[in-house]
Amino acid sequence: MDHFLDKSHGQPGFSADSAPALRIVPGTGERIGFETSDEVYAQLHEHHDMGKLTAQINPVTGPVYVEGAEPGDALAVTIHEIRLKDCGWSVSLPGSGALQNVMGEGMFTRRVPIDAAGVHVTDRHVFQPLPMIGCIGTAPAVGTNSTIMPSYPQGGNMDVTDCRPGSTVYLPVMIDGAYLSIGDIHAIMAEGESSFVAIEAEGIAVVSIDLVKGMTLRAPRVETADEWIFVGLGDPVQESITRGYEDMFHFLVDDRGWHEGDAFAVMSAVGHSRLGGPTGSTAPDPLHPFTAVGAVTVHRLPKSVL
């Protein structure tokens, strides 16, 4: 690891108004460690009371200023490893998540040990860790993007399980320097995140940053060893699905030079769509800050067809 940003650099939002915690030259292969914080979950476990919180909710560590990054470019953030610490948390927040009606008004919390055997979700359910980054993004051109919801064209709290070691996340640059921030590590998370918080965990995400000049994106993309994944953002969910598929189509036709009919037919055969994270694509009503509006979808294209 060439640079390390500890959790004291946690920020409450994605913004270029914060002074950069680090400036880097892209494409050098230098690895940057972003330490994240789980203090809010520890406090909820102790107090079972949102009113007693003193920690930030879902802080992101950063921002990192990327030299040469300009609007119209994209960052390519390769995730090399995620180092988990000794525990995670399962927490039900009243009024949030798909299970809010069955979990009721009370707050459930559980400290989840993490050791060499795995993630101890219950006394008899120990799962191998599948660590991922829930919250990764660049700054908007003006103002501040939330680290809670919604997801944005610049990233944010997407909770996409493929943001894990071995993947490269492509994020649009909206302002000089990009201002990359990372937070919200999960030890393991089911796709769709029924609970809205997964198995949250403190840890260190180790990444490197490249710059792709002139790569104009309207939403994030994720590249894995086997797939290209296009994030769809829209309200209602059908709009999200349409936008994700359109981005896949333009990738094949405009970027790869495919015939339109070939792209149409291949996507019909193997271009799969799934539900993404639960944070929505449109800012929620301030009176109901944990109620998602719109949808995040993910659209998968196997590299084997390219």
Short mmCIF file of C-alpha atoms in Angstrom, two decimals:
data_model
loop_
_atom_site.label_atom_id
_atom_site.label_comp_id
_atom_site.label_asym_id
_atom_site.label_seq_id
_atom_site.Cartn_x
_atom_site.Cartn_y
_atom_site.Cartn_z
CA MET A 1 0.00 0.00 0.00
CA ASP A 2 1.49 3.31 -1.13
CA HIS A 3 -0.97 5.71 0.55
CA PHE A 4 -3.32 5.29 3.50
CA LEU A 5 -6.32 7.43 4.42
CA ASP A 6 -7.60 6.57 7.87
CA LYS A 7 -11.20 6.95 8.94
CA SER A 8 -10.54 10.38 10.44
CA HIS A 9 -10.95 11.57 6.84
CA GLY A 10 -14.62 10.51 6.89
CA GLN A 11 -16.92 12.97 5.14
CA PRO A 12 -20.74 13.29 5.38
CA GLY A 13 -21.16 13.62 1.61
CA PHE A 14 -19.56 13.58 -1.83
CA SER A 15 -18.43 17.13 -2.50
CA ALA A 16 -15.63 19.17 -4.05
CA ASP A 17 -16.08 21.69 -1.21
CA SER A 18 -13.97 19.50 1.08
CA ALA A 19 -10.21 19.90 0.88
CA PRO A 20 -8.59 16.85 -0.74
CA ALA A 21 -7.16 14.35 1.73
CA LEU A 22 -4.75 13.19 -0.98
CA ARG A 23 -3.66 14.16 -4.48
CA ILE A 24 -2.54 11.42 -6.83
CA VAL A 25 -1.34 10.99 -10.39
CA PRO A 26 -3.49 8.36 -12.09
CA GLY A 27 -2.11 5.36 -13.93
CA THR A 28 0.94 4.83 -11.74
CA GLY A 29 -0.42 1.65 -10.15
CA GLU A 30 0.00 3.15 -6.69
CA ARG A 31 -2.35 1.57 -4.19
CA ILE A 32 -4.44 3.65 -1.82
CA GLY A 33 -6.03 2.30 1.35
CA PHE A 34 -9.35 3.84 2.37
CA GLU A 35 -10.25 2.97 5.97
CA THR A 36 -13.97 3.08 6.71
CA SER A 37 -15.88 3.45 9.98
CA ASP A 38 -18.58 1.33 11.64
CA GLU A 39 -18.94 3.63 14.68
CA VAL A 40 -22.56 4.47 13.92
CA TYR A 41 -23.51 0.78 14.15
CA ALA A 42 -21.60 0.33 17.39
CA GLN A 43 -23.54 3.29 18.83
CA LEU A 44 -26.86 1.92 17.62
CA HIS A 45 -26.00 -1.43 19.20
CA GLU A 46 -25.22 0.30 22.49
CA HIS A 47 -28.14 2.74 22.65
CA HIS A 48 -30.87 1.46 20.29
CA ASP A 49 -31.72 5.11 19.75
CA MET A 50 -31.09 7.19 16.62
CA GLY A 51 -31.36 10.30 18.78
CA LYS A 52 -28.20 9.37 20.71
CA LEU A 53 -25.95 9.09 17.70
CA THR A 54 -22.83 11.21 17.66
CA ALA A 55 -21.15 9.41 14.76
CA GLN A 56 -21.71 10.23 11.10
CA ILE A 57 -24.14 7.96 9.25
CA ASN A 58 -22.40 6.25 6.33
CA PRO A 59 -19.32 8.49 6.12
CA VAL A 60 -17.04 8.20 3.09
CA THR A 61 -13.28 8.52 3.36
CA GLY A 62 -11.56 11.07 1.14
CA PRO A 63 -11.78 12.91 -1.09
CA VAL A 64 -8.90 12.06 -3.41
CA TYR A 65 -7.99 14.62 -6.05
CA VAL A 66 -6.97 12.95 -9.32
CA GLU A 67 -4.56 15.06 -11.33
CA GLY A 68 -5.68 15.67 -14.90
CA ALA A 69 -9.26 14.50 -14.38
CA GLU A 70 -11.72 16.81 -16.15
CA PRO A 71 -15.46 16.80 -16.85
CA GLY A 72 -16.18 14.30 -19.60
CA ASP A 73 -13.54 11.83 -18.37
CA ALA A 74 -14.03 8.74 -16.22
CA LEU A 75 -12.13 7.26 -13.30
CA ALA A 76 -11.33 3.56 -13.44
CA VAL A 77 -11.05 2.45 -9.81
CA THR A 78 -9.66 -1.08 -9.47
CA ILE A 79 -10.42 -2.79 -6.16
CA HIS A 80 -7.45 -4.97 -5.19
CA GLU A 81 -8.45 -6.12 -1.72
CA ILE A 82 -10.74 -5.37 1.21
CA ARG A 83 -9.36 -6.03 4.67
CA LEU A 84 -12.09 -6.67 7.22
CA LYS A 85 -11.69 -6.15 10.94
CA ASP A 86 -12.98 -8.41 13.73
CA CYS A 87 -16.72 -7.83 13.56
CA GLY A 88 -19.66 -6.65 11.52
CA TRP A 89 -23.20 -5.53 12.36
CA SER A 90 -26.74 -6.49 11.46
CA VAL A 91 -29.12 -3.64 12.25
CA SER A 92 -32.77 -2.96 11.45
CA LEU A 93 -33.54 0.74 11.22
CA PRO A 94 -37.25 1.49 11.82
CA GLY A 95 -38.86 2.73 8.64
CA SER A 96 -36.17 1.45 6.27
CA GLY A 97 -35.66 -1.57 4.06
CA ALA A 98 -37.99 -4.13 2.51
CA LEU A 99 -38.47 -5.85 5.88
CA GLN A 100 -39.56 -2.76 7.83
CA ASN A 101 -43.16 -3.90 8.20
CA VAL A 102 -42.30 -7.31 9.60
CA MET A 103 -39.51 -6.02 11.87
CA GLY A 104 -41.77 -3.46 13.53
CA GLU A 105 -40.98 -0.24 15.37
CA GLY A 106 -38.21 -1.59 17.58
CA MET A 107 -34.55 -1.60 16.59
CA PHE A 108 -32.83 -4.96 16.18
CA THR A 109 -29.03 -5.00 16.39
CA ARG A 110 -26.50 -7.81 16.40
CA ARG A 111 -22.72 -7.78 16.62
CA VAL A 112 -21.44 -10.29 14.05
CA PRO A 113 -17.99 -11.75 14.78
CA ILE A 114 -15.59 -12.13 11.85
CA ASP A 115 -12.66 -14.52 12.17
CA ALA A 116 -10.72 -17.14 10.22
CA ALA A 117 -13.81 -19.38 10.14
CA GLY A 118 -15.94 -16.70 8.47
CA VAL A 119 -18.77 -14.28 9.22
CA HIS A 120 -20.79 -15.58 12.19
CA VAL A 121 -24.27 -14.31 11.26
CA THR A 122 -25.97 -16.66 13.75
CA ASP A 123 -24.75 -19.34 16.14
CA ARG A 124 -25.08 -21.90 13.36
CA HIS A 125 -24.70 -19.83 10.17
CA VAL A 126 -21.10 -18.98 9.33
CA PHE A 127 -20.54 -17.64 5.83
CA GLN A 128 -17.33 -17.04 3.97
CA PRO A 129 -16.78 -13.28 3.61
CA LEU A 130 -17.67 -11.63 0.31
CA PRO A 131 -16.47 -8.12 1.11
CA MET A 132 -17.61 -5.25 -1.09
CA ILE A 133 -17.76 -1.47 -1.20
CA GLY A 134 -21.27 -0.10 -0.76
CA CYS A 135 -20.52 3.58 -1.24
CA ILE A 136 -18.10 4.79 -3.94
CA GLY A 137 -18.36 7.91 -6.04
CA THR A 138 -17.02 11.16 -7.37
CA ALA A 139 -18.24 14.68 -6.55
CA PRO A 140 -21.06 16.42 -8.43
CA ALA A 141 -20.32 19.60 -10.38
CA VAL A 142 -22.06 21.65 -7.67
CA GLY A 143 -23.36 20.91 -4.19
CA THR A 144 -23.15 17.68 -2.24
CA ASN A 145 -24.36 14.15 -2.96
CA SER A 146 -25.73 12.07 -0.07
CA THR A 147 -23.89 9.00 1.20
CA ILE A 148 -27.22 7.40 2.20
CA MET A 149 -29.62 7.77 -0.72
CA PRO A 150 -30.18 8.01 -3.60
CA SER A 151 -27.60 6.58 -5.97
CA TYR A 152 -26.34 9.15 -8.47
CA PRO A 153 -24.81 9.20 -11.95
CA GLN A 154 -21.53 9.85 -10.10
CA GLY A 155 -21.98 6.75 -7.92
CA GLY A 156 -22.73 7.05 -4.22
CA ASN A 157 -24.44 4.48 -2.02
CA MET A 158 -25.13 2.01 -4.84
CA ASP A 159 -24.78 -1.19 -2.76
CA VAL A 160 -23.90 -3.22 -5.84
CA THR A 161 -22.35 -6.54 -4.82
CA ASP A 162 -19.93 -6.51 -7.76
CA CYS A 163 -17.96 -3.62 -6.27
CA ARG A 164 -15.58 -6.16 -4.76
CA PRO A 165 -11.93 -7.22 -5.13
CA GLY A 166 -11.06 -8.00 -8.72
CA SER A 167 -13.53 -5.47 -10.15
CA THR A 168 -12.94 -2.08 -11.72
CA VAL A 169 -15.57 0.60 -11.11
CA TYR A 170 -15.92 3.31 -13.77
CA LEU A 171 -17.24 6.65 -12.49
CA PRO A 172 -17.95 9.83 -14.45
CA VAL A 173 -15.89 12.93 -13.68
CA MET A 174 -18.02 16.04 -13.20
CA ILE A 175 -15.41 18.47 -11.82
CA ASP A 176 -11.67 18.97 -12.15
CA GLY A 177 -9.91 16.45 -9.91
CA ALA A 178 -12.93 14.13 -9.68
CA TYR A 179 -12.81 14.01 -5.83
CA LEU A 180 -13.16 10.27 -5.26
CA SER A 181 -14.45 9.00 -1.90
CA ILE A 182 -15.10 5.47 -0.60
CA GLY A 183 -17.03 4.10 2.39
CA ASP A 184 -19.63 1.62 3.63
CA ILE A 185 -17.77 -1.69 3.46
CA HIS A 186 -19.90 -4.82 3.80
CA ALA A 187 -18.58 -8.18 4.97
CA ILE A 188 -21.28 -9.94 2.94
CA MET A 189 -24.51 -8.77 1.31
CA ALA A 190 -27.33 -10.45 -0.58
CA GLU A 191 -28.22 -8.81 -3.89
CA GLY A 192 -31.01 -6.30 -3.38
CA GLU A 193 -30.12 -5.85 0.31
CA SER A 194 -33.47 -6.62 1.96
CA SER A 195 -32.35 -5.15 5.27
CA PHE A 196 -31.00 -1.86 3.80
CA VAL A 197 -27.79 -2.30 5.87
CA ALA A 198 -26.42 -5.79 4.98
CA ILE A 199 -23.66 -7.08 7.28
CA GLU A 200 -21.85 -3.79 7.73
CA ALA A 201 -18.19 -3.91 8.70
CA GLU A 202 -15.27 -1.64 9.31
CA GLY A 203 -12.33 -2.27 7.02
CA ILE A 204 -9.79 -1.01 4.52
CA ALA A 205 -10.44 -0.93 0.78
CA VAL A 206 -7.23 -0.98 -1.25
CA VAL A 207 -7.60 0.46 -4.75
CA SER A 208 -5.65 1.97 -7.61
CA ILE A 209 -6.90 4.72 -9.91
CA ASP A 210 -6.63 5.16 -13.66
CA LEU A 211 -8.06 7.95 -15.79
CA VAL A 212 -9.93 7.32 -19.04
CA LYS A 213 -9.93 10.53 -21.05
CA GLY A 214 -13.11 11.31 -22.98
CA MET A 215 -15.09 8.39 -21.55
CA THR A 216 -18.45 10.07 -21.05
CA LEU A 217 -20.74 8.07 -18.78
CA ARG A 218 -24.27 8.82 -17.65
CA ALA A 219 -24.09 6.17 -14.89
CA PRO A 220 -21.41 3.98 -13.30
CA ARG A 221 -20.15 0.77 -14.87
CA VAL A 222 -18.38 -2.18 -13.30
CA GLU A 223 -15.94 -4.47 -15.06
CA THR A 224 -15.23 -7.93 -13.62
CA ALA A 225 -13.10 -10.75 -14.99
CA ASP A 226 -16.11 -12.18 -16.82
CA GLU A 227 -18.67 -9.38 -17.28
CA TRP A 228 -19.39 -5.76 -18.03
CA ILE A 229 -22.09 -4.48 -15.67
CA PHE A 230 -24.13 -1.36 -16.47
CA VAL A 231 -25.93 0.46 -13.63
CA GLY A 232 -29.41 1.69 -14.48
CA LEU A 233 -30.88 4.66 -12.61
CA GLY A 234 -34.46 5.79 -13.10
CA ASP A 235 -37.93 6.39 -11.72
CA PRO A 236 -39.95 4.20 -12.00
CA VAL A 237 -38.04 0.93 -12.13
CA GLN A 238 -38.87 0.42 -15.81
CA GLU A 239 -37.03 3.64 -16.64
CA SER A 240 -34.00 2.33 -14.75
CA ILE A 241 -34.12 -0.94 -16.69
CA THR A 242 -34.44 0.91 -20.01
CA ARG A 243 -31.47 3.19 -19.27
CA GLY A 244 -29.24 0.30 -18.19
CA TYR A 245 -30.03 -1.66 -21.34
CA GLU A 246 -29.51 1.44 -23.51
CA ASP A 247 -26.05 1.93 -22.02
CA MET A 248 -25.20 -1.71 -22.78
CA PHE A 249 -26.46 -1.26 -26.36
CA HIS A 250 -24.40 1.90 -26.93
CA PHE A 251 -21.34 0.19 -25.46
CA LEU A 252 -21.63 -2.53 -28.09
CA VAL A 253 -22.60 -0.32 -31.04
CA ASP A 254 -20.72 2.92 -30.39
CA ASP A 255 -17.71 1.72 -28.42
CA ARG A 256 -17.20 -1.72 -29.97
CA GLY A 257 -18.49 -1.05 -33.47
CA TRP A 258 -21.17 -3.74 -33.51
CA HIS A 259 -24.02 -3.81 -36.00
CA GLU A 260 -27.22 -2.65 -34.29
CA GLY A 261 -29.03 -5.88 -35.12
CA ASP A 262 -26.19 -7.96 -33.66
CA ALA A 263 -26.29 -5.97 -30.43
CA PHE A 264 -30.07 -6.32 -30.24
CA ALA A 265 -30.01 -10.06 -30.79
CA VAL A 266 -27.11 -10.83 -28.46
CA MET A 267 -28.59 -8.71 -25.67
CA SER A 268 -31.88 -10.55 -26.12
CA ALA A 269 -30.03 -13.83 -25.61
CA VAL A 270 -27.53 -13.15 -22.80
CA GLY A 271 -27.94 -9.56 -21.51
CA HIS A 272 -29.31 -10.20 -18.03
CA SER A 273 -30.98 -7.65 -15.74
CA ARG A 274 -31.20 -7.77 -11.94
CA LEU A 275 -32.21 -5.59 -9.04
CA GLY A 276 -29.36 -3.48 -7.68
CA GLY A 277 -29.09 -1.77 -4.31
CA PRO A 278 -32.12 -0.48 -2.38
CA THR A 279 -31.29 3.23 -2.25
CA GLY A 280 -33.28 4.40 -5.25
CA SER A 281 -32.38 6.88 -7.97
CA THR A 282 -34.23 10.00 -6.84
CA ALA A 283 -33.84 11.95 -3.61
CA PRO A 284 -36.46 10.81 -1.07
CA ASP A 285 -39.09 12.97 0.58
CA PRO A 286 -37.32 14.79 3.47
CA LEU A 287 -40.12 13.64 5.80
CA HIS A 288 -39.32 10.01 4.95
CA PRO A 289 -35.53 10.02 4.46
CA PHE A 290 -35.21 6.22 4.32
CA THR A 291 -37.98 5.68 1.75
CA ALA A 292 -36.41 4.97 -1.64
CA VAL A 293 -37.77 6.54 -4.83
CA GLY A 294 -36.95 5.07 -8.23
CA ALA A 295 -34.64 2.13 -8.68
CA VAL A 296 -31.07 0.93 -9.12
CA THR A 297 -30.75 -1.95 -11.57
CA VAL A 298 -27.73 -3.83 -12.92
CA HIS A 299 -27.41 -5.20 -16.44
CA ARG A 300 -24.84 -7.90 -17.17
CA LEU A 301 -23.04 -8.59 -20.44
CA PRO A 302 -20.68 -11.58 -20.55
CA LYS A 303 -17.25 -10.71 -21.94
CA SER A 304 -17.24 -13.97 -23.84
CA VAL A 305 -19.45 -12.38 -26.54
CA LEU A 306 -17.06 -9.51 -27.27
#
